[in-house]
């Protein structure tokens, strides 16, 4: 293919025959173009085209595609799809004026990359309209779809643009710096394409939440959705942008929040038009923890998501109790009354850290439910670091806790001193550490 970047393994035969006659400024031609056993791979989409057969007539006033058939193959799993195209385009000189093309897809791979994969069956009609518009319409069914979105997708502000190195000129006009070129730019317009997801859309997404957490608490301010979705959407596109309208819903799936997995009970994504990459979410997921029914809700738009918690249990639970259940498997009152460390951590996790101590002060937060231990830490200066650890022992009413306060002082680049105090036992210990490489 040569002129198409990232195209490899090009094979096949191309035959062109016919006649060209008439004066140079008004040539008449009748040509026949055949492609047999064509094959190539397109790396960006991770697909290959094989068994490409084309029969085309190029007349002075029209282009007739009698037959164009192909198979396409996923380079990842080697599964095949196929497509066929036929139709007539009428032209005047080198300019298209009207015509239509019929495209038939049968489990055709649009792409099959690790982050996105789409496979469709259906019929599409492309009409060439005045002012250089290709209007696309039809109805297709999703045979296979997979979308994997990480947090970088939602923070990516890049846009699609044309390289400034690309120059386009009218092929039939001699180039002059002062020439007035008629605006004949063509573009694709989608009047209406109905897409049936056919219970085949697998969505895995990581949603960074806009909350009070700093980078060290990012694991707590990120929600993860993994599920299979169904529904129908309508696609349209004009010269400005693509538009998508419709609603998709989860058949089954999971929502991970605060490090815990919840089973999705209801989830819908609503696409409202041009802002198709920013749908409105309404997701509820449930989990039973220590005989309490905890409900996690992810709502708002993808750009500004909101995470909230509630409980359907008969006993009323505060946000602190619910988050304590999620992290430690028990309500806050069972972890110790009047505990300032627990209160500050729970308040932080409830989204109110700035009101209490300022999110920028907390440099470290960790919890380990298996060992029933939580820790927060902060830098007091460039050489002084304070940590507070709460360790819980026992079960239910017999639970006991102890607080360990640590202070690290960096003496040299590879030497630091650590002191630990346990107020409950009155013990005090100190250590000096030296790092070296070997």
Short mmCIF file of N, CA, C and O in Angstrom, two decimals, residues 136-204:
data_model
loop_
_atom_site.label_atom_id
_atom_site.label_comp_id
_atom_site.label_asym_id
_atom_site.label_seq_id
_atom_site.Cartn_x
_atom_site.Cartn_y
_atom_site.Cartn_z
N UNK A 136 -24.02 8.82 5.76
CA UNK A 136 -24.01 7.41 6.14
C UNK A 136 -25.20 7.11 7.03
O UNK A 136 -25.46 7.83 8.01
N UNK A 137 -25.93 6.05 6.72
CA UNK A 137 -27.08 5.65 7.52
C UNK A 137 -27.20 4.14 7.50
O UNK A 137 -26.59 3.46 6.68
N UNK A 138 -28.01 3.60 8.42
CA UNK A 138 -28.21 2.16 8.45
C UNK A 138 -28.40 1.64 9.86
O UNK A 138 -28.64 2.39 10.81
N UNK A 139 -28.30 0.33 10.00
CA UNK A 139 -28.51 -0.33 11.28
C UNK A 139 -27.50 -1.46 11.42
O UNK A 139 -27.32 -2.27 10.50
N UNK A 140 -26.81 -1.50 12.56
CA UNK A 140 -25.80 -2.53 12.79
C UNK A 140 -25.95 -3.12 14.18
O UNK A 140 -26.53 -2.49 15.09
N UNK A 141 -25.45 -4.34 14.33
CA UNK A 141 -25.49 -5.05 15.61
C UNK A 141 -24.07 -5.31 16.06
O UNK A 141 -23.21 -5.71 15.26
N UNK A 142 -23.83 -5.10 17.33
CA UNK A 142 -22.51 -5.36 17.90
C UNK A 142 -22.36 -6.85 18.19
O UNK A 142 -23.10 -7.41 18.99
N UNK A 143 -21.42 -7.49 17.52
CA UNK A 143 -21.13 -8.90 17.80
C UNK A 143 -20.15 -9.07 18.95
O UNK A 143 -20.19 -10.08 19.66
N UNK A 144 -19.28 -8.11 19.08
CA UNK A 144 -18.31 -8.15 20.17
C UNK A 144 -17.80 -6.74 20.41
O UNK A 144 -17.48 -6.03 19.46
N UNK A 145 -17.79 -6.32 21.67
CA UNK A 145 -17.27 -5.00 22.00
C UNK A 145 -16.56 -5.02 23.33
O UNK A 145 -17.02 -5.65 24.28
N UNK A 146 -15.43 -4.35 23.39
CA UNK A 146 -14.66 -4.26 24.63
C UNK A 146 -14.04 -2.88 24.71
O UNK A 146 -13.43 -2.40 23.76
N UNK A 147 -14.25 -2.24 25.86
CA UNK A 147 -13.65 -0.93 26.10
C UNK A 147 -12.91 -0.97 27.43
O UNK A 147 -13.50 -1.32 28.46
N UNK A 148 -11.65 -0.62 27.42
CA UNK A 148 -10.84 -0.55 28.62
C UNK A 148 -10.34 0.88 28.77
O UNK A 148 -9.55 1.35 27.96
N UNK A 149 -10.83 1.57 29.79
CA UNK A 149 -10.49 2.97 30.02
C UNK A 149 -9.81 3.12 31.37
O UNK A 149 -10.39 2.76 32.40
N UNK A 150 -8.58 3.66 31.38
CA UNK A 150 -7.94 3.95 32.65
C UNK A 150 -8.10 5.43 32.96
O UNK A 150 -8.70 6.19 32.20
N UNK A 151 -7.56 5.86 34.09
CA UNK A 151 -7.74 7.24 34.52
C UNK A 151 -7.12 8.23 33.55
O UNK A 151 -7.55 9.37 33.44
N UNK A 152 -6.08 7.80 32.80
CA UNK A 152 -5.45 8.69 31.85
C UNK A 152 -6.37 9.10 30.72
O UNK A 152 -6.23 10.18 30.14
N UNK A 153 -7.35 8.23 30.39
CA UNK A 153 -8.29 8.56 29.33
C UNK A 153 -9.10 9.80 29.68
O UNK A 153 -9.36 10.65 28.85
N UNK A 154 -9.51 9.92 30.95
CA UNK A 154 -10.38 11.02 31.33
C UNK A 154 -9.60 12.31 31.55
O UNK A 154 -10.19 13.38 31.59
N UNK A 155 -8.30 12.22 31.69
CA UNK A 155 -7.49 13.43 31.87
C UNK A 155 -6.78 13.85 30.59
O UNK A 155 -6.10 14.85 30.56
N UNK A 156 -6.95 13.05 29.52
CA UNK A 156 -6.28 13.35 28.26
C UNK A 156 -6.99 14.50 27.57
O UNK A 156 -8.16 14.44 27.28
N UNK A 157 -6.26 15.58 27.32
CA UNK A 157 -6.85 16.75 26.69
C UNK A 157 -6.41 16.91 25.23
O UNK A 157 -6.62 17.93 24.61
N UNK A 158 -5.79 15.86 24.70
CA UNK A 158 -5.33 15.94 23.33
C UNK A 158 -6.51 15.87 22.37
O UNK A 158 -7.56 15.33 22.69
N UNK A 159 -6.34 16.42 21.17
CA UNK A 159 -7.38 16.39 20.16
C UNK A 159 -6.81 15.90 18.85
O UNK A 159 -5.61 15.94 18.62
N UNK A 160 -7.69 15.42 18.00
CA UNK A 160 -7.28 14.94 16.69
C UNK A 160 -7.04 16.13 15.78
O UNK A 160 -7.86 17.03 15.68
N UNK A 161 -5.92 16.17 15.10
CA UNK A 161 -5.60 17.29 14.22
C UNK A 161 -4.89 16.78 12.98
O UNK A 161 -4.39 15.67 12.95
N UNK A 162 -4.88 17.61 11.96
CA UNK A 162 -4.21 17.27 10.71
C UNK A 162 -2.79 17.82 10.74
O UNK A 162 -2.56 18.95 11.16
N UNK A 163 -1.87 17.01 10.29
CA UNK A 163 -0.47 17.42 10.27
C UNK A 163 -0.30 18.64 9.36
O UNK A 163 -0.82 18.66 8.24
N UNK A 164 0.43 19.66 9.81
CA UNK A 164 0.66 20.83 8.96
C UNK A 164 1.49 20.51 7.73
O UNK A 164 1.56 21.31 6.80
N UNK A 165 2.13 19.33 7.71
CA UNK A 165 2.92 18.95 6.55
C UNK A 165 2.06 18.53 5.37
O UNK A 165 2.51 18.46 4.23
N UNK A 166 0.77 18.20 5.64
CA UNK A 166 -0.11 17.72 4.59
C UNK A 166 -0.64 18.90 3.78
O UNK A 166 -1.21 19.83 4.34
N UNK A 167 -0.46 18.87 2.46
CA UNK A 167 -0.99 19.89 1.56
C UNK A 167 -1.95 19.22 0.59
O UNK A 167 -1.68 18.12 0.09
N UNK A 168 -3.08 19.86 0.32
CA UNK A 168 -4.08 19.32 -0.59
C UNK A 168 -4.34 20.33 -1.70
O UNK A 168 -4.64 21.50 -1.42
N UNK A 169 -4.24 19.89 -2.96
CA UNK A 169 -4.51 20.76 -4.10
C UNK A 169 -5.53 20.09 -5.01
O UNK A 169 -5.65 18.87 -5.03
N UNK A 170 -6.24 20.88 -5.77
CA UNK A 170 -7.14 20.35 -6.78
C UNK A 170 -6.32 19.65 -7.85
O UNK A 170 -5.44 20.26 -8.48
N UNK A 171 -6.55 18.39 -8.11
CA UNK A 171 -5.69 17.66 -9.05
C UNK A 171 -5.81 18.15 -10.48
O UNK A 171 -4.89 17.99 -11.27
N UNK A 172 -6.97 18.78 -10.87
CA UNK A 172 -7.13 19.18 -12.26
C UNK A 172 -6.71 20.62 -12.52
O UNK A 172 -6.81 21.12 -13.63
N UNK A 173 -6.27 21.33 -11.50
CA UNK A 173 -5.91 22.74 -11.67
C UNK A 173 -4.41 22.92 -11.50
O UNK A 173 -3.77 22.29 -10.67
N UNK A 174 -3.85 23.77 -12.31
CA UNK A 174 -2.44 24.11 -12.18
C UNK A 174 -2.27 24.99 -10.94
O UNK A 174 -3.00 25.94 -10.73
N UNK A 175 -1.28 24.67 -10.17
CA UNK A 175 -1.10 25.40 -8.91
C UNK A 175 -0.48 26.76 -9.18
O UNK A 175 0.55 26.89 -9.83
N UNK A 176 -1.14 27.78 -8.65
CA UNK A 176 -0.62 29.14 -8.67
C UNK A 176 -0.86 29.76 -7.30
O UNK A 176 -1.87 29.49 -6.65
N UNK A 177 0.06 30.61 -6.88
CA UNK A 177 -0.07 31.21 -5.55
C UNK A 177 -1.28 32.12 -5.44
O UNK A 177 -1.83 32.30 -4.37
N UNK A 178 -1.74 32.67 -6.53
CA UNK A 178 -2.84 33.63 -6.48
C UNK A 178 -4.17 33.02 -6.88
O UNK A 178 -5.17 33.71 -6.96
N UNK A 179 -4.20 31.71 -7.11
CA UNK A 179 -5.42 31.10 -7.60
C UNK A 179 -6.49 31.06 -6.52
O UNK A 179 -6.19 30.88 -5.33
N UNK A 180 -7.75 31.24 -6.87
CA UNK A 180 -8.87 31.14 -5.96
C UNK A 180 -9.46 29.75 -6.10
O UNK A 180 -10.12 29.42 -7.09
N UNK A 181 -9.22 28.90 -5.11
CA UNK A 181 -9.65 27.51 -5.20
C UNK A 181 -11.05 27.37 -4.62
O UNK A 181 -11.33 27.83 -3.51
N UNK A 182 -11.91 26.74 -5.39
CA UNK A 182 -13.28 26.51 -4.94
C UNK A 182 -13.28 25.59 -3.73
O UNK A 182 -12.55 24.59 -3.68
N UNK A 183 -14.06 25.92 -2.76
CA UNK A 183 -14.14 25.10 -1.55
C UNK A 183 -14.94 23.83 -1.85
O UNK A 183 -16.17 23.86 -1.96
N UNK A 184 -14.23 22.74 -2.02
CA UNK A 184 -14.90 21.48 -2.37
C UNK A 184 -14.50 20.38 -1.40
O UNK A 184 -14.42 19.22 -1.76
N UNK A 185 -14.23 20.76 -0.16
CA UNK A 185 -13.82 19.79 0.84
C UNK A 185 -14.95 18.81 1.13
O UNK A 185 -16.08 19.20 1.39
N UNK A 186 -14.66 17.52 1.10
CA UNK A 186 -15.65 16.50 1.41
C UNK A 186 -15.50 16.07 2.86
O UNK A 186 -14.40 16.09 3.42
N UNK A 187 -16.59 15.66 3.44
CA UNK A 187 -16.53 15.12 4.79
C UNK A 187 -17.66 14.11 4.97
O UNK A 187 -18.60 14.04 4.17
N UNK A 188 -17.56 13.34 6.01
CA UNK A 188 -18.55 12.30 6.28
C UNK A 188 -19.63 12.85 7.18
O UNK A 188 -19.36 13.50 8.19
N UNK A 189 -20.88 12.60 6.81
CA UNK A 189 -22.01 12.98 7.64
C UNK A 189 -22.82 11.72 7.93
O UNK A 189 -23.06 10.91 7.03
N UNK A 190 -23.20 11.55 9.18
CA UNK A 190 -24.02 10.40 9.57
C UNK A 190 -25.40 10.93 9.91
O UNK A 190 -25.57 11.65 10.89
N UNK A 191 -26.38 10.61 9.07
CA UNK A 191 -27.74 11.06 9.37
C UNK A 191 -28.35 10.23 10.48
O UNK A 191 -29.01 10.75 11.37
N UNK A 192 -28.14 8.91 10.44
CA UNK A 192 -28.65 8.06 11.52
C UNK A 192 -28.13 6.64 11.35
O UNK A 192 -28.36 6.00 10.32
N UNK A 193 -27.42 6.17 12.35
CA UNK A 193 -27.03 4.76 12.42
C UNK A 193 -27.51 4.21 13.75
O UNK A 193 -27.13 4.71 14.81
N UNK A 194 -28.35 3.20 13.69
CA UNK A 194 -28.83 2.53 14.90
C UNK A 194 -27.85 1.42 15.26
O UNK A 194 -27.55 0.55 14.43
N UNK A 195 -27.38 1.44 16.50
CA UNK A 195 -26.43 0.43 16.98
C UNK A 195 -27.07 -0.35 18.11
O UNK A 195 -27.42 0.21 19.15
N UNK A 196 -27.24 -1.65 17.90
CA UNK A 196 -27.76 -2.55 18.94
C UNK A 196 -26.57 -3.23 19.60
O UNK A 196 -25.81 -3.96 18.95
N UNK A 197 -26.40 -2.99 20.90
CA UNK A 197 -25.23 -3.55 21.61
C UNK A 197 -25.33 -5.06 21.77
O UNK A 197 -24.32 -5.72 22.07
N UNK A 198 -26.53 -5.63 21.65
CA UNK A 198 -26.68 -7.08 21.55
C UNK A 198 -26.07 -7.83 22.74
O UNK A 198 -25.55 -8.93 22.61
N UNK A 199 -26.08 -7.18 23.92
CA UNK A 199 -25.54 -7.79 25.14
C UNK A 199 -24.06 -8.17 24.99
O UNK A 199 -23.59 -9.13 25.61
N UNK A 200 -23.34 -7.41 24.20
CA UNK A 200 -21.97 -7.80 23.88
C UNK A 200 -20.92 -6.74 24.20
O UNK A 200 -19.78 -6.87 23.80
N UNK A 201 -21.31 -5.68 24.95
CA UNK A 201 -20.33 -4.63 25.27
C UNK A 201 -19.72 -4.89 26.64
O UNK A 201 -20.40 -4.83 27.66
N UNK A 202 -18.43 -5.19 26.65
CA UNK A 202 -17.69 -5.42 27.89
C UNK A 202 -16.94 -4.13 28.23
O UNK A 202 -16.05 -3.70 27.49
N UNK A 203 -17.31 -3.54 29.34
CA UNK A 203 -16.73 -2.25 29.73
C UNK A 203 -15.94 -2.40 31.02
O UNK A 203 -16.45 -2.90 32.03
N UNK A 204 -14.69 -1.97 30.99
CA UNK A 204 -13.85 -1.89 32.18
C UNK A 204 -13.32 -0.47 32.26
O UNK A 204 -12.63 -0.01 31.34
#
